[in-house]
Short mmCIF file of C-alpha atoms in Angstrom, two decimals:
data_model
loop_
_atom_site.label_atom_id
_atom_site.label_comp_id
_atom_site.label_asym_id
_atom_site.label_seq_id
_atom_site.Cartn_x
_atom_site.Cartn_y
_atom_site.Cartn_z
CA ASP A 168 -0.02 0.12 -0.05
CA VAL A 169 1.18 3.59 -0.66
CA LYS A 170 2.08 5.34 2.32
CA VAL A 171 2.19 9.23 2.68
CA THR A 172 3.85 10.43 5.87
CA GLN A 173 3.38 13.92 7.26
CA SER A 174 5.94 14.65 9.96
CA SER A 175 3.60 16.04 12.57
CA ARG A 176 -0.18 15.36 13.28
CA TYR A 177 -0.34 18.66 15.57
CA LEU A 178 1.82 21.69 15.43
CA VAL A 179 1.51 25.04 17.35
CA LYS A 180 3.65 27.84 16.27
CA ARG A 181 3.68 31.72 16.96
CA THR A 182 2.90 34.40 14.50
CA GLY A 183 5.99 35.43 12.52
CA GLU A 184 7.76 32.09 12.75
CA LYS A 185 9.08 30.19 9.62
CA VAL A 186 7.27 26.93 9.57
CA PHE A 187 8.18 23.69 7.81
CA LEU A 188 5.68 20.99 6.97
CA GLU A 189 7.26 17.82 5.63
CA CYS A 190 5.65 15.06 3.56
CA VAL A 191 7.30 11.78 2.43
CA GLN A 192 5.88 9.22 0.04
CA ASP A 193 7.18 5.66 -0.51
CA MET A 194 5.69 4.61 -3.79
CA ASP A 195 8.08 6.57 -6.22
CA HIS A 196 5.16 8.87 -7.28
CA GLU A 197 6.01 11.86 -9.58
CA ASN A 198 3.31 14.12 -8.42
CA MET A 199 2.91 15.60 -4.92
CA PHE A 200 0.47 18.20 -3.68
CA TRP A 201 -0.05 20.39 -0.73
CA TYR A 202 -3.80 21.27 0.27
CA ARG A 203 -5.33 23.29 3.23
CA GLN A 204 -8.57 22.26 4.39
CA ASP A 205 -10.89 24.70 6.25
CA PRO A 206 -14.56 24.07 7.38
CA GLY A 207 -16.94 24.62 4.59
CA LEU A 208 -14.28 25.33 1.96
CA GLY A 209 -13.22 21.66 1.07
CA LEU A 210 -9.55 21.29 -0.13
CA ARG A 211 -7.80 24.17 -1.62
CA LEU A 212 -4.61 23.45 -3.48
CA ILE A 213 -1.59 25.51 -2.40
CA TYR A 214 1.30 24.07 -4.53
CA PHE A 215 1.95 20.90 -6.41
CA SER A 216 5.07 19.31 -7.94
CA TYR A 217 5.30 16.94 -10.85
CA ASP A 218 8.99 16.24 -10.56
CA VAL A 219 12.08 16.89 -8.51
CA LYS A 220 12.78 20.63 -8.17
CA MET A 221 9.72 21.40 -10.22
CA LYS A 222 6.82 23.30 -8.62
CA GLU A 223 3.52 24.86 -9.70
CA LYS A 224 1.31 27.31 -7.97
CA GLY A 225 -2.10 26.19 -6.88
CA ASP A 226 -5.08 28.25 -6.05
CA ILE A 227 -3.71 29.86 -2.90
CA PRO A 228 -0.03 30.07 -2.91
CA GLU A 229 0.26 33.40 -1.13
CA GLY A 230 2.28 33.14 2.04
CA TYR A 231 3.70 29.88 1.15
CA SER A 232 6.58 28.25 -0.68
CA VAL A 233 7.57 24.71 -1.33
CA SER A 234 10.80 22.68 -1.83
CA ARG A 235 11.16 19.30 -3.65
CA GLU A 236 14.81 18.28 -3.50
CA LYS A 237 14.15 14.44 -3.61
CA LYS A 238 11.47 12.60 -5.37
CA GLU A 239 9.79 11.23 -2.30
CA ARG A 240 9.82 14.44 -0.10
CA PHE A 241 7.79 17.55 -0.58
CA SER A 242 8.24 20.37 1.89
CA LEU A 243 5.64 23.24 2.59
CA ILE A 244 6.97 26.32 4.13
CA LEU A 245 5.33 29.18 5.78
CA GLU A 246 7.78 32.02 5.44
CA SER A 247 6.30 34.19 8.27
CA ALA A 248 3.31 32.44 9.72
CA SER A 249 0.12 34.35 10.41
CA THR A 250 -3.04 33.51 12.29
CA ASN A 251 -5.08 33.05 9.01
CA GLN A 252 -2.85 30.10 8.24
CA THR A 253 -4.20 28.16 11.20
CA SER A 254 -5.71 25.07 9.28
CA MET A 255 -5.54 21.33 8.51
CA TYR A 256 -2.76 20.83 5.92
CA LEU A 257 -2.97 17.73 3.69
CA CYS A 258 -0.23 16.21 1.48
CA ALA A 259 -1.00 13.87 -1.26
CA SER A 260 0.92 11.94 -3.93
CA SER A 261 -0.12 10.33 -7.34
CA PRO A 262 1.68 8.66 -10.28
CA ILE A 263 2.26 10.63 -13.40
CA GLN A 264 -0.35 8.42 -15.43
CA ILE A 265 -3.91 9.89 -15.74
CA ASN A 266 -6.88 8.23 -14.14
CA GLN A 267 -5.01 7.56 -10.91
CA PRO A 268 -6.17 8.49 -7.53
CA GLN A 269 -4.38 10.77 -5.09
CA HIS A 270 -3.02 9.12 -1.73
CA PHE A 271 -3.27 11.21 1.19
CA GLY A 272 -1.34 11.55 4.50
CA ASP A 273 -3.17 11.87 7.77
CA GLY A 274 -2.67 15.69 7.84
CA THR A 275 -1.01 18.27 10.06
CA ARG A 276 -3.39 20.33 12.12
CA LEU A 277 -1.44 23.68 12.45
CA SER A 278 -2.24 26.35 14.98
CA ILE A 279 -0.74 29.81 14.64
CA LEU A 280 -0.99 31.79 17.90
CA SER B 14 -11.69 26.81 -12.33
CA GLN B 15 -14.26 23.93 -12.26
CA GLN B 16 -15.74 23.15 -8.86
CA GLY B 17 -17.32 20.04 -7.43
CA GLU B 18 -20.05 20.76 -5.17
CA GLU B 19 -21.73 17.99 -2.95
CA ASP B 20 -25.30 17.92 -1.95
CA PRO B 21 -26.49 17.59 0.80
CA GLN B 22 -23.88 19.33 3.08
CA ALA B 23 -24.79 16.98 5.87
CA LEU B 24 -26.98 13.72 6.04
CA SER B 25 -28.06 11.72 9.07
CA ILE B 26 -29.63 8.28 8.62
CA GLN B 27 -30.13 5.16 10.58
CA GLU B 28 -28.10 1.96 10.39
CA GLY B 29 -29.24 -0.26 7.49
CA GLU B 30 -30.63 2.59 5.45
CA ASN B 31 -29.14 3.75 2.12
CA ALA B 32 -27.25 7.14 1.87
CA THR B 33 -27.16 9.06 -1.42
CA MET B 34 -24.78 11.91 -2.01
CA ASN B 35 -24.75 14.15 -5.04
CA CYS B 36 -21.86 16.09 -6.79
CA SER B 37 -22.08 18.60 -9.52
CA TYR B 38 -19.34 20.28 -11.49
CA LYS B 39 -18.99 22.91 -14.18
CA THR B 40 -16.58 21.98 -16.93
CA SER B 41 -15.50 19.01 -18.96
CA ILE B 42 -13.69 16.23 -16.90
CA ASN B 43 -11.48 13.21 -17.59
CA ASN B 44 -12.73 11.43 -14.54
CA LEU B 45 -14.52 11.98 -11.23
CA GLN B 46 -13.54 10.43 -7.88
CA TRP B 47 -15.12 9.78 -4.61
CA TYR B 48 -13.04 9.99 -1.24
CA ARG B 49 -13.88 9.38 2.25
CA GLN B 50 -12.40 11.26 5.34
CA ASN B 51 -12.76 10.09 8.77
CA SER B 52 -12.64 12.78 11.52
CA GLY B 53 -9.19 14.35 11.86
CA ARG B 54 -7.65 11.94 9.26
CA GLY B 55 -6.59 12.12 5.62
CA LEU B 56 -8.72 11.41 2.44
CA VAL B 57 -9.03 7.92 1.49
CA HIS B 58 -9.81 6.99 -2.20
CA LEU B 59 -13.16 5.13 -2.74
CA ILE B 60 -13.86 4.95 -6.36
CA LEU B 61 -12.97 6.54 -9.69
CA ILE B 62 -15.26 6.77 -12.58
CA ARG B 63 -14.18 7.72 -15.93
CA SER B 64 -16.05 10.23 -18.35
CA ASN B 65 -17.01 7.45 -20.64
CA GLU B 66 -18.52 5.24 -17.85
CA ARG B 67 -21.94 5.70 -16.43
CA GLU B 68 -21.91 3.48 -13.61
CA LYS B 69 -19.53 1.68 -11.31
CA HIS B 70 -19.72 -0.58 -8.20
CA SER B 71 -17.51 -1.37 -5.45
CA GLY B 72 -18.75 -3.50 -2.59
CA ARG B 73 -21.65 -1.35 -0.95
CA LEU B 74 -20.82 1.60 -3.18
CA ARG B 75 -22.42 2.66 -6.32
CA VAL B 76 -21.38 5.64 -8.35
CA THR B 77 -23.20 7.04 -11.33
CA LEU B 78 -21.93 9.79 -13.65
CA ASP B 79 -24.14 11.93 -16.09
CA THR B 80 -21.75 14.04 -18.15
CA SER B 81 -24.64 15.68 -19.81
CA LYS B 82 -25.90 16.97 -16.48
CA LYS B 83 -22.28 17.28 -15.10
CA SER B 84 -23.33 15.36 -12.10
CA SER B 85 -22.48 12.18 -10.20
CA SER B 86 -24.08 10.46 -7.25
CA LEU B 87 -22.60 8.05 -4.57
CA LEU B 88 -24.83 5.46 -2.97
CA ILE B 89 -23.87 3.52 0.17
CA THR B 90 -26.30 0.66 0.67
CA ALA B 91 -27.09 -0.87 3.92
CA SER B 92 -25.19 1.79 5.84
CA ARG B 93 -23.27 1.11 9.13
CA ALA B 94 -22.19 3.19 11.88
CA ALA B 95 -18.67 2.96 10.68
CA ASP B 96 -19.64 4.67 7.49
CA THR B 97 -19.87 7.92 9.51
CA ALA B 98 -17.48 10.26 7.73
CA SER B 99 -17.07 13.15 5.29
CA TYR B 100 -17.37 12.40 1.63
CA PHE B 101 -15.80 14.35 -1.06
CA CYS B 102 -16.01 14.29 -4.91
CA ALA B 103 -13.02 15.34 -6.98
CA THR B 104 -12.96 16.05 -10.65
CA GLU B 105 -9.82 15.75 -12.67
CA ASP B 106 -9.56 17.47 -16.11
CA TYR B 107 -7.47 16.48 -19.10
CA GLY B 108 -4.67 18.44 -17.63
CA GLN B 109 -4.72 16.46 -14.53
CA ASN B 110 -5.96 19.41 -12.56
CA PHE B 111 -7.90 18.09 -9.49
CA VAL B 112 -10.74 20.17 -7.77
CA PHE B 113 -12.35 18.87 -4.65
CA GLY B 114 -15.93 19.81 -3.43
CA PRO B 115 -16.62 20.94 0.23
CA GLY B 116 -17.94 17.63 1.12
CA THR B 117 -20.95 15.82 2.69
CA ARG B 118 -20.93 14.91 6.29
CA LEU B 119 -22.62 11.61 6.82
CA SER B 120 -23.81 10.44 10.19
CA VAL B 121 -25.10 6.94 10.63
CA LEU B 122 -26.91 6.49 13.79
CA PRO B 123 -26.90 2.96 15.38
#
């Protein structure tokens, strides 16, 4: 089975801090995604990557950056955390072929105080 | 961008009853997928239906797709308390762009 592992289930940080969320997948998937999930809004795509060192902006990239130095790892960075970035963050991966599902990690619930 | 919208937002039924959730979208798609999310966890893929398919089954799940109406439905038969979760539809277009809807919260009462 595909396993997508997010480094923390819960994280509490302070306003202005630089925050790193890590995600690792073990199925050699080309595509990796970062979403945030807020009540009533569903999942919103922040960034995605289809190859090492490649990244594409999603629908809400402002305030975030990403890093993909290795195929299995995709990091989300909050450059200067703000309270409106308090949310559930979900990482997902999928193979390059079409008609394939995304595989999700268990999420990181991030609170910015 | 295209948007999947689930209906209803919340659904409460008794164990043993059937649960039906609907999804509408706006633009052309390559496939539509349904996911389940237990409270505080990530999403788990349930079923994928391609744009040239009309119906698909997996165990107690039945998914239909009507591309002329740009809508899909997920039917869970003989529901169990363990089916309590949020259910999301997601559309994938030909550019491999995914869009998730806001989800339906299903509560199955014992």
